[in-house]
Short mmCIF file of C-alpha atoms in Angstrom, two decimals:
data_model
loop_
_atom_site.label_atom_id
_atom_site.label_comp_id
_atom_site.label_asym_id
_atom_site.label_seq_id
_atom_site.Cartn_x
_atom_site.Cartn_y
_atom_site.Cartn_z
CA MET A 981 127.07 -28.82 8.53
CA ALA A 982 129.18 -30.88 6.12
CA ASP A 983 130.77 -29.24 3.09
CA THR A 984 128.90 -30.04 -0.11
CA LEU A 985 128.87 -29.77 -3.87
CA THR A 986 125.44 -28.54 -4.99
CA VAL A 987 124.22 -29.53 -8.45
CA ARG A 988 122.76 -26.60 -10.40
CA GLN A 989 122.29 -28.20 -13.82
CA SER A 990 122.40 -31.97 -13.95
CA GLY A 991 122.02 -32.92 -17.61
CA HIS A 992 122.69 -36.65 -17.56
CA ALA A 993 125.21 -37.04 -14.75
CA THR A 994 125.84 -39.88 -12.31
CA VAL A 995 128.16 -40.64 -9.42
CA GLN A 996 130.53 -43.34 -10.68
CA ASP A 997 133.62 -45.30 -9.82
CA LEU A 998 135.46 -48.15 -11.53
CA GLY A 999 132.67 -50.68 -11.00
CA ARG A 1000 132.47 -54.19 -9.53
CA PRO A 1001 135.21 -56.34 -11.05
CA GLY A 1002 135.06 -59.98 -10.01
CA ARG A 1003 131.30 -60.02 -9.44
CA SER A 1004 130.36 -61.60 -12.76
CA ARG A 1005 130.46 -65.02 -11.12
CA TYR A 1006 127.39 -63.89 -9.18
CA GLY A 1007 125.62 -62.63 -12.28
CA LEU A 1008 126.38 -58.93 -11.73
CA PRO A 1009 127.65 -56.69 -14.55
CA VAL A 1010 130.87 -54.84 -13.74
CA ASN A 1011 129.45 -51.40 -14.72
CA GLY A 1012 131.46 -48.32 -13.70
CA ALA A 1013 132.91 -45.42 -15.69
CA LEU A 1014 132.94 -46.17 -19.40
CA ASP A 1015 136.11 -44.15 -20.02
CA GLN A 1016 138.25 -45.54 -17.24
CA TYR A 1017 141.44 -43.85 -18.38
CA SER A 1018 139.87 -40.40 -18.05
CA ALA A 1019 138.30 -41.34 -14.71
CA ARG A 1020 141.58 -42.64 -13.28
CA VAL A 1021 143.53 -39.57 -14.41
CA ALA A 1022 140.91 -37.20 -12.94
CA ASN A 1023 141.23 -38.87 -9.55
CA ALA A 1024 145.03 -39.00 -9.81
CA LEU A 1025 145.20 -35.25 -10.48
CA CYS A 1026 143.25 -34.66 -7.25
CA GLY A 1027 145.37 -37.03 -5.17
CA ASN A 1028 142.49 -39.49 -4.81
CA ASP A 1029 142.50 -43.25 -5.08
CA ASP A 1030 141.64 -44.79 -8.47
CA THR A 1031 138.47 -46.31 -7.07
CA ASP A 1032 137.10 -43.16 -5.41
CA PRO A 1033 133.68 -41.90 -6.58
CA LEU A 1034 133.56 -39.06 -9.09
CA ILE A 1035 130.97 -37.52 -11.40
CA GLU A 1036 130.44 -38.88 -14.92
CA ILE A 1037 128.78 -36.30 -17.19
CA THR A 1038 127.29 -37.72 -20.38
CA ALA A 1039 126.58 -35.54 -23.45
CA LEU A 1040 124.55 -32.78 -21.75
CA ASP A 1041 125.55 -29.60 -19.89
CA PHE A 1042 126.33 -29.73 -16.16
CA SER A 1043 127.07 -27.16 -13.44
CA CYS A 1044 127.65 -27.20 -9.69
CA THR A 1045 128.68 -24.95 -6.81
CA PRO A 1046 130.86 -25.98 -3.84
CA SER A 1047 130.06 -24.65 -0.40
CA THR A 1048 133.78 -24.36 0.36
CA ASP A 1049 137.07 -24.08 -1.51
CA VAL A 1050 137.80 -27.26 -3.47
CA LEU A 1051 140.43 -28.72 -5.76
CA VAL A 1052 138.95 -30.41 -8.83
CA ALA A 1053 140.04 -31.95 -12.12
CA VAL A 1054 137.94 -32.33 -15.26
CA THR A 1055 138.99 -34.87 -17.90
CA GLY A 1056 137.34 -36.81 -20.72
CA ALA A 1057 135.91 -35.40 -23.93
CA PRO A 1058 136.63 -31.79 -24.94
CA ALA A 1059 134.11 -29.32 -23.46
CA ASP A 1060 133.78 -25.69 -22.45
CA LEU A 1061 134.87 -25.66 -18.80
CA THR A 1062 134.30 -22.42 -16.90
CA VAL A 1063 134.35 -21.13 -13.30
CA ASP A 1064 132.01 -18.17 -12.86
CA GLY A 1065 132.05 -17.79 -16.64
CA ILE A 1066 135.86 -17.69 -16.96
CA PRO A 1067 137.34 -20.42 -19.24
CA GLN A 1068 139.50 -23.00 -17.48
CA PRO A 1069 141.67 -25.89 -18.72
CA GLN A 1070 140.71 -29.54 -18.68
CA TRP A 1071 143.15 -32.27 -17.68
CA GLU A 1072 144.75 -30.07 -15.00
CA PRO A 1073 144.05 -29.53 -11.27
CA LEU A 1074 141.87 -26.49 -10.71
CA ALA A 1075 141.16 -24.53 -7.52
CA VAL A 1076 137.51 -23.42 -7.18
CA ARG A 1077 136.40 -21.05 -4.43
CA GLY A 1078 133.37 -21.71 -2.29
CA GLY A 1079 130.28 -20.18 -3.92
CA GLN A 1080 131.73 -20.16 -7.43
CA THR A 1081 129.90 -22.06 -10.17
CA LEU A 1082 131.79 -24.65 -12.18
CA ALA A 1083 130.13 -25.43 -15.52
CA VAL A 1084 130.79 -28.06 -18.18
CA ARG A 1085 129.07 -27.22 -21.45
CA GLY A 1086 129.30 -28.10 -25.13
CA ILE A 1087 130.72 -31.61 -24.80
CA ARG A 1088 132.04 -32.56 -28.26
CA LEU A 1089 134.13 -35.10 -30.19
CA GLY A 1090 133.34 -37.58 -27.43
CA LEU A 1091 130.47 -38.41 -25.11
CA ARG A 1092 131.65 -38.30 -21.49
CA VAL A 1093 133.41 -35.90 -19.12
CA TYR A 1094 134.71 -36.75 -15.64
CA LEU A 1095 134.76 -34.41 -12.63
CA ALA A 1096 136.85 -35.46 -9.63
CA VAL A 1097 137.05 -33.53 -6.34
CA TYR A 1098 139.90 -33.63 -3.83
CA GLY A 1099 138.77 -36.01 -1.11
CA SER A 1100 136.07 -37.43 -3.41
CA VAL A 1101 132.33 -37.31 -2.70
CA HIS A 1102 130.24 -39.54 -0.45
CA ALA A 1103 128.10 -42.14 -2.22
CA GLU A 1104 126.16 -45.23 -1.19
CA SER A 1105 127.91 -48.49 -2.00
CA LEU A 1106 126.67 -51.87 -3.20
CA LEU A 1107 129.14 -54.76 -3.06
CA GLY A 1108 132.05 -52.36 -2.80
CA SER A 1109 131.05 -49.92 -5.56
CA CYS A 1110 128.80 -46.91 -6.05
CA ALA A 1111 128.46 -47.59 -9.79
CA PRO A 1112 124.83 -47.37 -10.97
CA ASP A 1113 123.16 -50.58 -12.10
CA THR A 1114 119.99 -50.05 -14.10
CA ILE A 1115 118.94 -53.69 -13.71
CA LEU A 1116 119.13 -53.56 -9.90
CA GLY A 1117 117.79 -50.01 -9.76
CA PHE A 1118 120.83 -48.87 -7.80
CA GLY A 1119 122.92 -45.73 -8.18
CA ARG A 1120 123.02 -41.95 -7.85
CA PHE A 1121 121.56 -40.17 -10.87
CA LEU A 1122 122.00 -36.48 -10.16
CA ARG A 1123 119.20 -33.89 -10.21
CA PRO A 1124 119.24 -30.08 -9.83
CA GLY A 1125 119.45 -29.18 -6.16
CA ASP A 1126 121.21 -32.38 -5.10
CA ASP A 1127 123.95 -31.93 -2.50
CA LEU A 1128 126.98 -34.23 -2.63
CA ALA A 1129 128.88 -34.37 0.65
CA LEU A 1130 132.62 -33.82 0.23
CA GLY A 1131 135.00 -36.37 1.64
CA ALA A 1132 137.74 -34.02 2.84
CA GLN A 1133 138.37 -30.37 3.57
CA CYS A 1134 140.65 -28.50 1.22
CA PRO A 1135 142.34 -25.29 2.44
CA PRO A 1136 142.32 -22.25 0.13
CA ILE A 1137 144.73 -22.73 -2.75
CA GLY A 1138 145.99 -20.16 -5.21
CA HIS A 1139 149.10 -19.08 -7.00
CA PRO A 1140 150.74 -16.28 -4.98
CA GLU A 1141 151.30 -14.07 -8.02
CA PHE A 1142 149.13 -13.14 -11.00
CA ARG A 1143 146.60 -15.94 -10.33
CA HIS A 1144 148.50 -18.29 -12.61
CA PRO A 1145 147.29 -21.91 -12.84
CA LEU A 1146 148.00 -23.92 -9.72
CA PHE A 1147 150.41 -26.23 -11.54
CA ARG A 1148 150.80 -28.01 -14.85
CA ILE A 1149 151.09 -31.78 -15.02
CA ARG A 1150 149.99 -32.33 -18.62
CA PRO A 1151 148.95 -36.00 -18.55
CA PRO A 1152 148.76 -37.65 -21.97
CA ARG A 1153 145.33 -36.97 -23.48
CA PRO A 1154 143.49 -39.44 -25.70
CA ARG A 1155 142.78 -38.41 -29.28
CA PHE A 1156 139.14 -37.37 -29.62
CA GLY A 1157 137.32 -37.16 -32.94
CA GLU A 1158 134.49 -38.55 -35.03
CA SER A 1159 136.42 -41.68 -36.02
CA TRP A 1160 137.97 -44.18 -33.64
CA THR A 1161 140.46 -47.00 -34.03
CA ILE A 1162 139.60 -49.80 -31.60
CA ASP A 1163 142.07 -52.60 -30.88
CA VAL A 1164 140.76 -56.16 -30.68
CA THR A 1165 142.15 -59.63 -30.08
CA ASP A 1166 140.77 -62.78 -31.69
CA GLY A 1167 137.51 -64.03 -30.22
CA PRO A 1168 136.80 -67.67 -29.34
CA ASP A 1169 134.53 -68.14 -32.38
CA ILE A 1170 136.64 -66.49 -35.08
CA ALA A 1171 137.13 -69.78 -36.95
CA GLU A 1172 133.35 -70.05 -37.44
CA PHE A 1173 133.39 -67.03 -39.78
CA GLY A 1174 135.87 -68.36 -42.33
CA ASP A 1175 137.22 -65.81 -44.79
CA SER A 1176 134.49 -63.29 -43.92
CA ALA A 1177 136.11 -62.68 -40.50
CA GLY A 1178 138.48 -60.31 -42.29
CA ARG A 1179 135.63 -57.87 -42.90
CA LEU A 1180 135.86 -56.76 -39.30
CA LEU A 1181 139.35 -55.33 -39.88
CA SER A 1182 138.89 -54.04 -43.41
CA SER A 1183 135.55 -52.23 -42.98
CA ALA A 1184 134.26 -49.11 -41.29
CA TYR A 1185 131.30 -49.30 -38.90
CA VAL A 1186 128.95 -46.57 -37.67
CA VAL A 1187 127.68 -46.38 -34.09
CA THR A 1188 123.86 -46.41 -34.09
CA PRO A 1189 121.50 -44.51 -31.74
CA SER A 1190 120.45 -47.76 -30.05
CA SER A 1191 123.83 -47.88 -28.24
CA ASN A 1192 124.26 -47.40 -24.49
CA HIS A 1193 126.45 -48.48 -21.56
CA ILE A 1194 125.36 -52.09 -22.04
CA GLY A 1195 126.58 -52.32 -25.60
CA LEU A 1196 127.14 -50.48 -28.86
CA ARG A 1197 125.31 -51.49 -31.99
CA MET A 1198 127.18 -50.76 -35.20
CA SER A 1199 126.06 -50.84 -38.80
CA GLY A 1200 128.38 -51.91 -41.60
CA PRO A 1201 129.55 -55.01 -43.49
CA VAL A 1202 128.79 -57.77 -41.00
CA PRO A 1203 130.95 -60.94 -41.16
CA GLN A 1204 128.89 -64.02 -41.90
CA ARG A 1205 129.09 -67.13 -39.78
CA VAL A 1206 129.70 -70.26 -41.87
CA ALA A 1207 129.23 -72.78 -39.04
CA SER A 1208 125.68 -74.09 -38.63
CA GLY A 1209 125.71 -75.36 -35.06
CA GLU A 1210 123.85 -73.60 -32.25
CA VAL A 1211 125.83 -71.35 -29.92
CA LEU A 1212 125.02 -72.22 -26.32
CA SER A 1213 124.63 -69.48 -23.76
CA ARG A 1214 127.91 -68.92 -21.92
CA GLY A 1215 129.90 -66.28 -20.10
CA VAL A 1216 131.05 -63.34 -22.21
CA PRO A 1217 133.68 -60.72 -21.39
CA VAL A 1218 133.33 -56.97 -21.44
CA GLY A 1219 134.37 -55.93 -24.94
CA ALA A 1220 133.00 -59.01 -26.72
CA VAL A 1221 132.30 -58.28 -30.42
CA GLU A 1222 129.20 -60.37 -31.09
CA VAL A 1223 127.55 -61.13 -34.41
CA PRO A 1224 123.82 -61.64 -33.84
CA ALA A 1225 121.50 -62.51 -36.71
CA GLY A 1226 120.84 -59.34 -38.68
CA ASP A 1227 122.82 -56.48 -40.16
CA GLN A 1228 124.59 -55.03 -37.11
CA LEU A 1229 127.53 -55.83 -34.89
CA LEU A 1230 127.04 -55.75 -31.13
CA VAL A 1231 130.01 -54.73 -28.97
CA LEU A 1232 129.38 -55.35 -25.28
CA HIS A 1233 130.51 -52.74 -22.75
CA ARG A 1234 130.67 -52.49 -18.97
CA GLY A 1235 126.93 -52.79 -18.35
CA ARG A 1236 126.69 -56.01 -20.33
CA GLY A 1237 124.95 -59.10 -19.01
CA VAL A 1238 127.38 -61.82 -18.02
CA THR A 1239 126.04 -64.49 -20.40
CA ALA A 1240 125.00 -64.49 -24.05
CA GLY A 1241 124.45 -66.89 -26.91
CA TYR A 1242 125.82 -65.05 -29.95
CA PRO A 1243 129.14 -66.01 -31.58
CA VAL A 1244 132.05 -63.84 -30.40
CA LEU A 1245 134.25 -62.80 -33.31
CA ALA A 1246 136.70 -60.60 -31.37
CA VAL A 1247 137.29 -58.97 -27.98
CA VAL A 1248 138.11 -55.28 -27.47
CA THR A 1249 141.35 -54.78 -25.53
CA SER A 1250 141.20 -53.15 -22.09
CA THR A 1251 142.91 -49.98 -23.32
CA SER A 1252 140.41 -49.57 -26.17
CA LEU A 1253 137.36 -49.88 -23.92
CA SER A 1254 137.86 -46.25 -22.82
CA PRO A 1255 137.78 -44.71 -26.33
CA LEU A 1256 134.88 -47.02 -27.15
CA GLY A 1257 133.05 -45.43 -24.20
CA GLN A 1258 133.50 -42.02 -25.84
CA ALA A 1259 132.07 -42.99 -29.25
CA ARG A 1260 128.85 -41.15 -30.10
CA PRO A 1261 126.03 -42.32 -32.38
CA GLY A 1262 127.13 -41.46 -35.92
CA HIS A 1263 130.83 -41.82 -35.16
CA THR A 1264 132.91 -44.22 -37.27
CA ILE A 1265 134.70 -47.22 -35.79
CA ARG A 1266 137.54 -49.16 -37.37
CA PHE A 1267 138.91 -52.27 -35.72
CA ARG A 1268 142.63 -53.11 -35.55
CA HIS A 1269 144.02 -56.54 -34.68
CA ARG A 1270 146.35 -57.00 -31.74
CA THR A 1271 147.88 -60.11 -30.23
CA VAL A 1272 147.24 -60.89 -26.59
CA ALA A 1273 150.88 -60.02 -25.81
CA GLU A 1274 150.47 -56.61 -27.49
CA ALA A 1275 147.24 -55.98 -25.60
CA VAL A 1276 148.89 -56.81 -22.27
CA ALA A 1277 151.85 -54.55 -23.06
CA ALA A 1278 149.51 -51.65 -23.92
CA HIS A 1279 147.61 -52.18 -20.67
CA ARG A 1280 150.83 -52.07 -18.64
CA THR A 1281 151.99 -48.93 -20.46
CA GLU A 1282 148.70 -47.15 -19.73
CA ARG A 1283 148.87 -48.04 -16.03
CA ALA A 1284 152.47 -46.77 -15.91
CA VAL A 1285 151.31 -43.46 -17.37
CA ILE A 1286 148.62 -43.12 -14.69
CA ARG A 1287 151.13 -43.96 -11.94
CA SER A 1288 153.43 -41.24 -13.29
CA VAL A 1289 150.59 -38.69 -13.20
CA ARG A 1290 149.73 -39.73 -9.67
CA HIS A 1291 153.32 -39.38 -8.45
CA ARG A 1292 153.71 -35.91 -9.98
CA ALA A 1293 150.39 -34.75 -8.53
CA ALA A 1294 151.30 -36.17 -5.12
CA ALA A 1295 154.58 -34.24 -5.10
CA VAL A 1296 152.79 -30.96 -5.75
CA LEU A 1297 150.01 -31.62 -3.23
CA GLN A 1298 152.57 -32.41 -0.55
CA SER A 1299 154.43 -29.17 -1.35
CA LEU A 1300 151.14 -27.36 -0.64
CA ASP A 1301 150.75 -29.25 2.67
CA LEU A 1302 147.76 -31.15 1.28
CA PRO A 1303 147.67 -34.81 2.35
CA VAL A 1304 147.57 -37.32 -0.47
CA LEU A 1305 144.43 -39.37 0.06
CA THR A 1306 145.25 -42.53 -1.86
CA ARG A 1307 145.04 -45.78 0.04
CA ARG A 1308 147.73 -47.47 -2.00
#
């Protein structure tokens, strides 16, 4: 019988990966993990590929039990991480014995936690991704009693003396809190807002309860469009800051539809999409302007950080005679 990870308490957890980039031309949202930095680092700490499936835990408590010894990493928002009731660190590789219960409880200051397992977990794929799509009715939403088949066997791992942590890599952690600074570049319709466009950068906005993976609605001083022409429906990027009629901003995220007809005032940078995916209802958002060149430089810096984490983790795994499972 295959080794498995058995879900004990599911909360609101799904099997995720990085989504379906490049499929928007066919009308499919990209979807995937909303905090992609945390998801990538979790997989890197386990020696997995960036695109391997992992578990995304949103807001509510989660627990599971492996049938065999496993190596895991838990990243994302701060939470109480325990193994058989004993506190354990996030953002570090962690050895869990078969039959022990790993629990993630009390998620705070953010919304999502990511659990990666050495060798990943098996998941059905649609167009190259296991990412759930609520429009298509596809994806693995976990329930108590579900068994996730493990992708690779992991021999017993432990520090030879005093049960010290396996090793410390200390990847850079995002800053979590109840206020977030989100970087944006100019949108294609910024000129249509005249002087009121500056409100976006000078005001604070509050995430409303009607937000989800498709988009975040935010209350606050909404810039007013001065142009009177109709906006035709057209393709919109992930991260588009739209100004619909009314008193709220709409910031599209990874589950967004690929077309829309609202004016786009700004676009969230790729590195700010991850913190935006951690913002809870009631949290405060402030927007900060960046040029395209600055946004590209920040993206390259973040990818370099993840590569560094991956190389350090790979060195330790190889010293333990564990094969590194990345495909690249």
